[in-house]
Amino acid sequence: MYKTVVLTMFALALIGVANAQIGPQIDSRMVSTESDRELSYFPSGVLLEPIVCGFENIVADLLWLRAIQYYGRHRQTDLMFGRVDHVFRTLTDLDPHFIEAFRFGALVLVEDAHMPEEGYELLKRGIRSNPDDGGLYFDLGFHCYLNQQYDRASVYFGHAANKKGAPENAARFAAFAQNRQGNLDIAEELWMEIYDGTTNERTRASAVFALKSIAAARDTTYLAERARAYQARFGGFPRSVDDLVKSGLAPAAPEEPFQTNYIIHPVTGEVRSWYLLGRELKRDVAVLSDFVKRFREEWGRFPKDAAEIVEYGYLQEEPQPFGARYVVEPATGEVQVVLETEPLAERDL
């Protein structure tokens, strides 16, 4: 215990020295978001390595703990992950044989930060440093497959099948990818492989979330089909799943995997999980709030709505999940969601 405390304090001291020496090289103009500021104390692993020479693994372990804290905090709040690719590059620069950092980092980049190419590159770097690890090849195939990049997925699954540490089904998944078979059943099987193939609680939690999302996707597909049948019979979409059940067009309301409920758009008939839609709206509000701050810094006022943020080039297109609109309170800059006729303040998401 004493040794662990001493090593941890020493690692913190090394990072402090590194920040003191490297910090002035960081351009403050690049630290524009809260996420950027949170990770600005992670200098490049290439620059950090000569300073911590001989203690790379100790410092990498400490940065791993900080990375997990950062990830957990944002997964529970705004779902924004800023420059999370930077922290995993730093970790793996310091310890290029830290397999779990490559695999979990790629999972965060692809699934949470929506940065697939950065996730692929992290795994490729891991493969270059650990060419015999089949798990890295499998994960690369897995992410490519779920993003419908079947040719790439087939190649990586094929490599995984010939390496140690890959799931036994790697060759089978290579055949699925080669035949461009993309469906929820295969996606579910892949996520089960990820769940069964790790002891990392966070990776398992991500797999459970994905499996629940797949179950929700099956339900919403079925309910949307039933909603169209309802429209054909009654001339309009049902207001709720209960209306479908009462009409006899659905035998029972499916249980939403996240313990919320399914909602049906009264105009389009689109069906969504309220929990998953809420996550999407929450992340949009966080992203737009950051752009609102930047807009005010440059123009001296708040934008009127998301459309003006797009008009001024801060965002490529306006998000409109489930027909939602985003408006900006002119006095405070608070971003609000307008869903149908009910405004939802950020705190309610």
mmCIF file of C-alpha atoms in Angstrom:
data_model
loop_
_atom_site.group_PDB
_atom_site.id
_atom_site.type_symbol
_atom_site.label_atom_id
_atom_site.label_comp_id
_atom_site.label_asym_id
_atom_site.label_seq_id
_atom_site.Cartn_x
_atom_site.Cartn_y
_atom_site.Cartn_z
ATOM 1 C CA MET A 1 0.000 0.000 0.000
ATOM 2 C CA TYR A 2 2.765 2.430 0.935
ATOM 3 C CA LYS A 3 4.605 1.612 -2.276
ATOM 4 C CA THR A 4 1.454 2.242 -4.333
ATOM 5 C CA VAL A 5 0.904 5.647 -2.720
ATOM 6 C CA VAL A 6 4.531 6.641 -3.261
ATOM 7 C CA LEU A 7 4.450 5.573 -6.921
ATOM 8 C CA THR A 8 1.175 7.432 -7.491
ATOM 9 C CA MET A 9 2.559 10.614 -5.938
ATOM 10 C CA PHE A 10 5.690 10.230 -8.015
ATOM 11 C CA ALA A 11 3.628 9.816 -11.186
ATOM 12 C CA LEU A 12 1.652 12.950 -10.364
ATOM 13 C CA ALA A 13 4.890 14.828 -9.821
ATOM 14 C CA LEU A 14 6.195 13.655 -13.193
ATOM 15 C CA ILE A 15 3.050 14.853 -14.939
ATOM 16 C CA GLY A 16 3.348 18.172 -13.148
ATOM 17 C CA VAL A 17 6.921 18.575 -14.360
ATOM 18 C CA ALA A 18 5.842 17.639 -17.875
ATOM 19 C CA ASN A 19 3.040 20.181 -17.877
ATOM 20 C CA ALA A 20 5.394 22.877 -16.608
ATOM 21 C CA GLN A 21 7.825 22.189 -19.424
ATOM 22 C CA ILE A 22 5.343 21.478 -22.200
ATOM 23 C CA GLY A 23 2.442 23.685 -21.137
ATOM 24 C CA PRO A 24 3.769 26.867 -22.771
ATOM 25 C CA GLN A 25 3.767 25.014 -26.111
ATOM 26 C CA ILE A 26 -0.030 24.586 -25.928
ATOM 27 C CA ASP A 27 -1.824 27.233 -27.971
ATOM 28 C CA SER A 28 -4.629 28.539 -25.782
ATOM 29 C CA ARG A 29 -6.667 29.219 -28.908
ATOM 30 C CA MET A 30 -6.961 25.466 -29.367
ATOM 31 C CA VAL A 31 -8.499 25.037 -25.899
ATOM 32 C CA SER A 32 -11.917 26.377 -26.772
ATOM 33 C CA THR A 33 -14.372 23.963 -25.159
ATOM 34 C CA GLU A 34 -14.783 22.699 -21.636
ATOM 35 C CA SER A 35 -13.697 19.254 -22.819
ATOM 36 C CA ASP A 36 -10.560 20.718 -24.351
ATOM 37 C CA ARG A 37 -9.740 22.487 -21.087
ATOM 38 C CA GLU A 38 -10.252 19.275 -19.123
ATOM 39 C CA LEU A 39 -7.734 17.413 -21.272
ATOM 40 C CA SER A 40 -5.228 20.209 -21.738
ATOM 41 C CA TYR A 41 -3.123 18.744 -18.911
ATOM 42 C CA PHE A 42 -2.475 15.653 -21.066
ATOM 43 C CA PRO A 43 0.653 16.574 -23.037
ATOM 44 C CA SER A 44 1.621 14.513 -26.052
ATOM 45 C CA GLY A 45 3.001 11.115 -25.127
ATOM 46 C CA VAL A 46 5.893 11.677 -27.519
ATOM 47 C CA LEU A 47 6.881 14.848 -25.630
ATOM 48 C CA LEU A 48 6.154 13.296 -22.250
ATOM 49 C CA GLU A 49 8.171 10.109 -22.779
ATOM 50 C CA PRO A 50 11.706 11.533 -22.322
ATOM 51 C CA ILE A 51 10.618 13.324 -19.133
ATOM 52 C CA VAL A 52 9.176 10.181 -17.512
ATOM 53 C CA CYS A 53 11.870 7.903 -18.914
ATOM 54 C CA GLY A 54 11.797 4.570 -17.081
ATOM 55 C CA PHE A 55 8.422 5.249 -15.450
ATOM 56 C CA GLU A 56 6.188 5.132 -18.545
ATOM 57 C CA ASN A 57 3.960 2.341 -17.249
ATOM 58 C CA ILE A 58 3.341 4.074 -13.911
ATOM 59 C CA VAL A 59 2.365 7.342 -15.575
ATOM 60 C CA ALA A 60 0.266 5.505 -18.173
ATOM 61 C CA ASP A 61 -1.655 3.763 -15.380
ATOM 62 C CA LEU A 62 -2.398 7.101 -13.718
ATOM 63 C CA LEU A 63 -3.516 8.685 -16.981
ATOM 64 C CA TRP A 64 -5.703 5.622 -17.591
ATOM 65 C CA LEU A 65 -7.530 6.327 -14.313
ATOM 66 C CA ARG A 66 -7.981 9.981 -15.253
ATOM 67 C CA ALA A 67 -9.247 8.985 -18.688
ATOM 68 C CA ILE A 68 -11.832 6.655 -17.137
ATOM 69 C CA GLN A 69 -12.982 9.417 -14.774
ATOM 70 C CA TYR A 70 -13.314 11.840 -17.680
ATOM 71 C CA TYR A 71 -15.264 9.300 -19.729
ATOM 72 C CA GLY A 72 -17.608 8.374 -16.892
ATOM 73 C CA ARG A 73 -18.340 11.992 -16.010
ATOM 74 C CA HIS A 74 -19.324 12.939 -19.554
ATOM 75 C CA ARG A 75 -21.239 9.742 -20.242
ATOM 76 C CA GLN A 76 -23.439 10.622 -17.270
ATOM 77 C CA THR A 77 -23.825 14.306 -18.193
ATOM 78 C CA ASP A 78 -23.474 15.993 -21.588
ATOM 79 C CA LEU A 79 -22.225 13.040 -23.725
ATOM 80 C CA MET A 80 -19.482 15.272 -25.154
ATOM 81 C CA PHE A 81 -15.995 13.825 -25.288
ATOM 82 C CA GLY A 82 -13.963 16.680 -26.749
ATOM 83 C CA ARG A 83 -10.396 15.602 -27.491
ATOM 84 C CA VAL A 84 -10.678 12.136 -25.978
ATOM 85 C CA ASP A 85 -8.602 10.808 -28.881
ATOM 86 C CA HIS A 86 -5.698 12.854 -27.505
ATOM 87 C CA VAL A 87 -5.722 11.197 -24.095
ATOM 88 C CA PHE A 88 -5.713 7.688 -25.568
ATOM 89 C CA ARG A 89 -2.911 8.626 -27.944
ATOM 90 C CA THR A 90 -0.954 9.857 -24.932
ATOM 91 C CA LEU A 91 -1.618 6.630 -23.032
ATOM 92 C CA THR A 92 -0.593 4.398 -25.881
ATOM 93 C CA ASP A 93 2.450 6.487 -26.780
ATOM 94 C CA LEU A 94 3.685 5.916 -23.243
ATOM 95 C CA ASP A 95 2.756 2.228 -23.162
ATOM 96 C CA PRO A 96 2.348 0.818 -26.701
ATOM 97 C CA HIS A 97 1.541 -2.621 -25.259
ATOM 98 C CA PHE A 98 -1.413 -1.403 -23.178
ATOM 99 C CA ILE A 99 -3.930 -3.457 -25.183
ATOM 100 C CA GLU A 100 -6.956 -2.461 -23.108
ATOM 101 C CA ALA A 101 -6.255 1.235 -23.701
ATOM 102 C CA PHE A 102 -6.271 0.665 -27.475
ATOM 103 C CA ARG A 103 -9.466 -1.400 -27.387
ATOM 104 C CA PHE A 104 -11.460 0.701 -24.930
ATOM 105 C CA GLY A 105 -10.207 3.959 -26.444
ATOM 106 C CA ALA A 106 -11.409 2.877 -29.884
ATOM 107 C CA LEU A 107 -14.780 1.901 -28.443
ATOM 108 C CA VAL A 108 -15.204 5.344 -26.893
ATOM 109 C CA LEU A 109 -14.076 7.118 -30.057
ATOM 110 C CA VAL A 110 -16.363 5.182 -32.394
ATOM 111 C CA GLU A 111 -19.460 4.624 -30.261
ATOM 112 C CA ASP A 112 -19.531 7.608 -27.891
ATOM 113 C CA ALA A 113 -17.542 10.387 -29.560
ATOM 114 C CA HIS A 114 -18.767 9.455 -33.067
ATOM 115 C CA MET A 115 -15.220 9.664 -34.426
ATOM 116 C CA PRO A 116 -14.865 6.346 -36.300
ATOM 117 C CA GLU A 117 -11.757 7.167 -38.306
ATOM 118 C CA GLU A 118 -9.897 8.211 -35.163
ATOM 119 C CA GLY A 119 -10.992 4.969 -33.527
ATOM 120 C CA TYR A 120 -9.778 2.921 -36.494
ATOM 121 C CA GLU A 121 -6.444 4.709 -36.431
ATOM 122 C CA LEU A 122 -5.990 4.019 -32.713
ATOM 123 C CA LEU A 123 -6.519 0.296 -33.316
ATOM 124 C CA LYS A 124 -4.150 0.330 -36.301
ATOM 125 C CA ARG A 125 -1.499 1.886 -34.087
ATOM 126 C CA GLY A 126 -2.148 -0.860 -31.588
ATOM 127 C CA ILE A 127 -1.724 -3.497 -34.288
ATOM 128 C CA ARG A 128 1.564 -1.991 -35.424
ATOM 129 C CA SER A 129 2.883 -2.275 -31.861
ATOM 130 C CA ASN A 130 1.197 -5.622 -31.151
ATOM 131 C CA PRO A 131 0.943 -7.446 -34.501
ATOM 132 C CA ASP A 132 0.091 -10.821 -32.955
ATOM 133 C CA ASP A 133 -2.917 -9.671 -30.933
ATOM 134 C CA GLY A 134 -6.062 -11.005 -32.586
ATOM 135 C CA GLY A 135 -8.371 -8.938 -30.378
ATOM 136 C CA LEU A 136 -7.194 -5.688 -31.953
ATOM 137 C CA TYR A 137 -7.876 -7.020 -35.458
ATOM 138 C CA PHE A 138 -11.278 -8.286 -34.353
ATOM 139 C CA ASP A 139 -12.243 -4.928 -32.836
ATOM 140 C CA LEU A 140 -11.219 -3.148 -36.028
ATOM 141 C CA GLY A 141 -13.407 -5.495 -38.051
ATOM 142 C CA PHE A 142 -16.205 -5.087 -35.528
ATOM 143 C CA HIS A 143 -16.285 -1.287 -35.755
ATOM 144 C CA CYS A 144 -15.983 -1.299 -39.558
ATOM 145 C CA TYR A 145 -18.832 -3.812 -39.789
ATOM 146 C CA LEU A 146 -21.186 -1.803 -37.592
ATOM 147 C CA ASN A 147 -20.422 1.265 -39.729
ATOM 148 C CA GLN A 148 -21.314 -0.749 -42.864
ATOM 149 C CA GLN A 149 -17.743 -0.777 -44.182
ATOM 150 C CA TYR A 150 -18.033 -4.436 -45.082
ATOM 151 C CA ASP A 151 -14.955 -4.812 -47.306
ATOM 152 C CA ARG A 152 -12.680 -3.465 -44.584
ATOM 153 C CA ALA A 153 -14.465 -5.505 -41.937
ATOM 154 C CA SER A 154 -13.982 -8.724 -43.911
ATOM 155 C CA VAL A 155 -10.230 -8.134 -44.185
ATOM 156 C CA TYR A 156 -9.776 -7.423 -40.471
ATOM 157 C CA PHE A 157 -11.983 -10.308 -39.341
ATOM 158 C CA GLY A 158 -9.952 -12.541 -41.658
ATOM 159 C CA HIS A 159 -6.696 -11.427 -40.039
ATOM 160 C CA ALA A 160 -8.207 -11.909 -36.581
ATOM 161 C CA ALA A 161 -9.146 -15.507 -37.400
ATOM 162 C CA ASN A 162 -5.449 -16.335 -37.797
ATOM 163 C CA LYS A 163 -4.295 -14.651 -34.592
ATOM 164 C CA LYS A 164 -4.351 -15.546 -30.919
ATOM 165 C CA GLY A 165 -6.841 -13.806 -28.685
ATOM 166 C CA ALA A 166 -9.623 -13.342 -31.230
ATOM 167 C CA PRO A 167 -13.109 -14.868 -30.791
ATOM 168 C CA GLU A 168 -13.628 -18.254 -32.393
ATOM 169 C CA ASN A 169 -16.324 -16.785 -34.651
ATOM 170 C CA ALA A 170 -13.952 -14.346 -36.373
ATOM 171 C CA ALA A 171 -13.887 -16.369 -39.625
ATOM 172 C CA ARG A 172 -17.686 -16.589 -39.593
ATOM 173 C CA PHE A 173 -17.995 -12.828 -39.200
ATOM 174 C CA ALA A 174 -15.519 -12.383 -42.054
ATOM 175 C CA ALA A 175 -17.905 -14.358 -44.280
ATOM 176 C CA PHE A 176 -20.870 -12.263 -43.142
ATOM 177 C CA ALA A 177 -18.978 -9.075 -43.973
ATOM 178 C CA GLN A 178 -17.817 -10.431 -47.331
ATOM 179 C CA ASN A 179 -21.430 -11.188 -48.224
ATOM 180 C CA ARG A 180 -22.456 -7.741 -46.947
ATOM 181 C CA GLN A 181 -24.912 -9.225 -44.501
ATOM 182 C CA GLY A 182 -25.827 -6.387 -42.201
ATOM 183 C CA ASN A 183 -28.726 -6.928 -39.831
ATOM 184 C CA LEU A 184 -29.625 -6.609 -36.182
ATOM 185 C CA ASP A 185 -29.083 -10.317 -35.476
ATOM 186 C CA ILE A 186 -25.448 -10.181 -36.562
ATOM 187 C CA ALA A 187 -24.894 -6.868 -34.765
ATOM 188 C CA GLU A 188 -26.319 -8.442 -31.625
ATOM 189 C CA GLU A 189 -24.020 -11.445 -31.959
ATOM 190 C CA LEU A 190 -20.994 -9.179 -32.408
ATOM 191 C CA TRP A 191 -21.821 -7.175 -29.299
ATOM 192 C CA MET A 192 -22.249 -10.420 -27.357
ATOM 193 C CA GLU A 193 -18.719 -11.371 -28.453
ATOM 194 C CA ILE A 194 -17.460 -8.033 -27.154
ATOM 195 C CA TYR A 195 -19.297 -8.539 -23.865
ATOM 196 C CA ASP A 196 -18.076 -12.116 -23.382
ATOM 197 C CA GLY A 197 -14.531 -11.324 -24.471
ATOM 198 C CA THR A 198 -13.660 -8.741 -21.824
ATOM 199 C CA THR A 199 -13.569 -8.290 -18.080
ATOM 200 C CA ASN A 200 -13.492 -4.484 -18.394
ATOM 201 C CA GLU A 201 -16.672 -3.300 -16.660
ATOM 202 C CA ARG A 202 -16.918 -0.173 -18.811
ATOM 203 C CA THR A 203 -16.629 -2.116 -22.050
ATOM 204 C CA ARG A 204 -19.270 -4.525 -20.787
ATOM 205 C CA ALA A 205 -21.523 -1.601 -19.874
ATOM 206 C CA SER A 206 -21.140 -0.248 -23.427
ATOM 207 C CA ALA A 207 -22.033 -3.674 -24.805
ATOM 208 C CA VAL A 208 -25.136 -3.885 -22.585
ATOM 209 C CA PHE A 209 -26.194 -0.419 -23.763
ATOM 210 C CA ALA A 210 -25.725 -1.481 -27.401
ATOM 211 C CA LEU A 211 -27.670 -4.710 -26.885
ATOM 212 C CA LYS A 212 -30.550 -2.787 -25.313
ATOM 213 C CA SER A 213 -30.427 -0.330 -28.227
ATOM 214 C CA ILE A 214 -30.688 -3.247 -30.664
ATOM 215 C CA ALA A 215 -33.714 -4.584 -28.777
ATOM 216 C CA ALA A 216 -35.260 -1.106 -28.974
ATOM 217 C CA ALA A 217 -34.535 -0.967 -32.715
ATOM 218 C CA ARG A 218 -36.428 -4.226 -33.219
ATOM 219 C CA ASP A 219 -39.372 -2.892 -31.249
ATOM 220 C CA THR A 220 -39.500 0.463 -33.039
ATOM 221 C CA THR A 221 -39.352 -1.234 -36.448
ATOM 222 C CA TYR A 222 -42.295 -3.423 -35.486
ATOM 223 C CA LEU A 223 -44.292 -0.555 -33.937
ATOM 224 C CA ALA A 224 -43.681 1.707 -36.945
ATOM 225 C CA GLU A 225 -45.078 -1.006 -39.217
ATOM 226 C CA ARG A 226 -48.133 -1.333 -36.955
ATOM 227 C CA ALA A 227 -48.513 2.468 -36.917
ATOM 228 C CA ARG A 228 -48.672 2.471 -40.723
ATOM 229 C CA ALA A 229 -51.363 -0.207 -40.581
ATOM 230 C CA TYR A 230 -53.254 1.975 -38.100
ATOM 231 C CA GLN A 231 -53.003 4.953 -40.461
ATOM 232 C CA ALA A 232 -54.318 2.868 -43.352
ATOM 233 C CA ARG A 233 -57.340 1.825 -41.286
ATOM 234 C CA PHE A 234 -58.152 5.024 -39.396
ATOM 235 C CA GLY A 235 -56.661 7.782 -41.584
ATOM 236 C CA GLY A 236 -54.059 8.998 -39.091
ATOM 237 C CA PHE A 237 -51.232 7.752 -36.929
ATOM 238 C CA PRO A 238 -51.906 6.616 -33.360
ATOM 239 C CA ARG A 239 -51.053 9.033 -30.566
ATOM 240 C CA SER A 240 -49.498 6.310 -28.443
ATOM 241 C CA VAL A 241 -48.613 2.637 -28.306
ATOM 242 C CA ASP A 242 -51.678 2.142 -26.102
ATOM 243 C CA ASP A 243 -53.841 3.312 -29.020
ATOM 244 C CA LEU A 244 -52.275 0.567 -31.155
ATOM 245 C CA VAL A 245 -53.062 -2.043 -28.542
ATOM 246 C CA LYS A 246 -56.651 -0.826 -28.064
ATOM 247 C CA SER A 247 -57.191 -0.974 -31.840
ATOM 248 C CA GLY A 248 -56.171 -4.635 -31.884
ATOM 249 C CA LEU A 249 -53.305 -3.986 -34.331
ATOM 250 C CA ALA A 250 -50.686 -4.824 -31.684
ATOM 251 C CA PRO A 251 -51.259 -7.593 -29.133
ATOM 252 C CA ALA A 252 -49.401 -5.814 -26.334
ATOM 253 C CA ALA A 253 -47.054 -2.882 -25.704
ATOM 254 C CA PRO A 254 -43.439 -4.114 -25.823
ATOM 255 C CA GLU A 255 -41.359 -3.335 -22.764
ATOM 256 C CA GLU A 256 -38.838 -0.596 -23.527
ATOM 257 C CA PRO A 257 -35.360 -1.934 -22.578
ATOM 258 C CA PHE A 258 -34.325 1.246 -20.731
ATOM 259 C CA GLN A 259 -37.464 1.245 -18.573
ATOM 260 C CA THR A 260 -39.038 4.284 -20.237
ATOM 261 C CA ASN A 261 -41.535 4.013 -23.102
ATOM 262 C CA TYR A 262 -41.921 4.217 -26.869
ATOM 263 C CA ILE A 263 -43.379 7.335 -28.470
ATOM 264 C CA ILE A 264 -45.014 7.737 -31.874
ATOM 265 C CA HIS A 265 -44.750 10.938 -33.903
ATOM 266 C CA PRO A 266 -48.337 11.975 -34.737
ATOM 267 C CA VAL A 267 -47.422 13.389 -38.160
ATOM 268 C CA THR A 268 -44.746 11.051 -39.534
ATOM 269 C CA GLY A 269 -45.469 7.857 -37.616
ATOM 270 C CA GLU A 270 -41.826 7.588 -36.566
ATOM 271 C CA VAL A 271 -41.361 5.536 -33.396
ATOM 272 C CA ARG A 272 -38.552 6.173 -30.926
ATOM 273 C CA SER A 273 -37.430 5.007 -27.527
ATOM 274 C CA TRP A 274 -37.975 7.979 -25.220
ATOM 275 C CA TYR A 275 -34.725 7.191 -23.421
ATOM 276 C CA LEU A 276 -32.613 7.067 -26.596
ATOM 277 C CA LEU A 277 -34.313 10.129 -28.038
ATOM 278 C CA GLY A 278 -33.684 11.964 -24.769
ATOM 279 C CA ARG A 279 -29.967 11.118 -24.954
ATOM 280 C CA GLU A 280 -29.808 12.443 -28.499
ATOM 281 C CA LEU A 281 -31.591 15.660 -27.588
ATOM 282 C CA LYS A 282 -29.367 16.103 -24.534
ATOM 283 C CA ARG A 283 -26.187 15.741 -26.567
ATOM 284 C CA ASP A 284 -27.503 18.159 -29.210
ATOM 285 C CA VAL A 285 -28.249 20.748 -26.514
ATOM 286 C CA ALA A 286 -24.698 20.384 -25.131
ATOM 287 C CA VAL A 287 -23.113 20.743 -28.579
ATOM 288 C CA LEU A 288 -25.296 23.704 -29.528
ATOM 289 C CA SER A 289 -24.669 25.394 -26.163
ATOM 290 C CA ASP A 290 -20.954 25.299 -26.885
ATOM 291 C CA PHE A 291 -21.509 26.857 -30.314
ATOM 292 C CA VAL A 292 -23.750 29.519 -28.753
ATOM 293 C CA LYS A 293 -20.844 30.561 -26.497
ATOM 294 C CA ARG A 294 -18.474 30.765 -29.447
ATOM 295 C CA PHE A 295 -21.052 32.719 -31.466
ATOM 296 C CA ARG A 296 -21.425 35.295 -28.706
ATOM 297 C CA GLU A 297 -17.655 35.653 -28.289
ATOM 298 C CA GLU A 298 -17.326 36.479 -31.993
ATOM 299 C CA TRP A 299 -20.515 38.458 -32.667
ATOM 300 C CA GLY A 300 -21.397 40.006 -29.304
ATOM 301 C CA ARG A 301 -24.862 38.484 -29.175
ATOM 302 C CA PHE A 302 -26.573 35.118 -28.945
ATOM 303 C CA PRO A 303 -27.833 33.387 -32.092
ATOM 304 C CA LYS A 304 -31.598 33.162 -32.537
ATOM 305 C CA ASP A 305 -31.702 29.417 -33.076
ATOM 306 C CA ALA A 306 -29.809 26.426 -34.463
ATOM 307 C CA ALA A 307 -30.519 27.559 -38.011
ATOM 308 C CA GLU A 308 -28.478 30.727 -37.462
ATOM 309 C CA ILE A 309 -25.618 28.667 -36.021
ATOM 310 C CA VAL A 310 -25.622 26.709 -39.291
ATOM 311 C CA GLU A 311 -25.952 29.891 -41.351
ATOM 312 C CA TYR A 312 -22.804 31.342 -39.755
ATOM 313 C CA GLY A 313 -20.818 28.195 -40.465
ATOM 314 C CA TYR A 314 -20.432 26.764 -36.967
ATOM 315 C CA LEU A 315 -22.398 23.631 -37.825
ATOM 316 C CA GLN A 316 -22.926 21.818 -41.116
ATOM 317 C CA GLU A 317 -26.621 21.083 -40.652
ATOM 318 C CA GLU A 318 -29.323 21.642 -38.088
ATOM 319 C CA PRO A 319 -30.143 18.565 -36.002
ATOM 320 C CA GLN A 320 -33.862 17.728 -36.050
ATOM 321 C CA PRO A 321 -34.401 14.395 -34.301
ATOM 322 C CA PHE A 322 -38.064 13.413 -34.145
ATOM 323 C CA GLY A 323 -38.941 16.764 -35.715
ATOM 324 C CA ALA A 324 -37.431 18.703 -32.817
ATOM 325 C CA ARG A 325 -36.347 22.346 -33.102
ATOM 326 C CA TYR A 326 -33.703 24.081 -31.011
ATOM 327 C CA VAL A 327 -34.215 27.692 -29.970
ATOM 328 C CA VAL A 328 -31.939 30.037 -28.047
ATOM 329 C CA GLU A 329 -33.247 32.206 -25.231
ATOM 330 C CA PRO A 330 -32.105 35.693 -26.379
ATOM 331 C CA ALA A 331 -31.262 37.063 -22.909
ATOM 332 C CA THR A 332 -29.342 34.109 -21.458
ATOM 333 C CA GLY A 333 -28.292 31.988 -24.419
ATOM 334 C CA GLU A 334 -29.977 28.914 -22.937
ATOM 335 C CA VAL A 335 -30.694 26.307 -25.604
ATOM 336 C CA GLN A 336 -34.164 24.791 -25.460
ATOM 337 C CA VAL A 337 -35.741 21.897 -27.326
ATOM 338 C CA VAL A 338 -39.159 22.409 -28.866
ATOM 339 C CA LEU A 339 -40.721 19.005 -29.450
ATOM 340 C CA GLU A 340 -44.186 19.317 -30.937
ATOM 341 C CA THR A 341 -45.727 22.083 -28.788
ATOM 342 C CA GLU A 342 -43.910 21.309 -25.523
ATOM 343 C CA PRO A 343 -40.667 23.228 -24.844
ATOM 344 C CA LEU A 344 -38.117 21.143 -22.940
ATOM 345 C CA ALA A 345 -35.519 23.082 -20.978
ATOM 346 C CA GLU A 346 -32.004 21.647 -20.865
ATOM 347 C CA ARG A 347 -32.466 20.684 -17.216
ATOM 348 C CA ASP A 348 -35.461 18.492 -18.119
ATOM 349 C CA LEU A 349 -33.522 16.297 -20.562
#
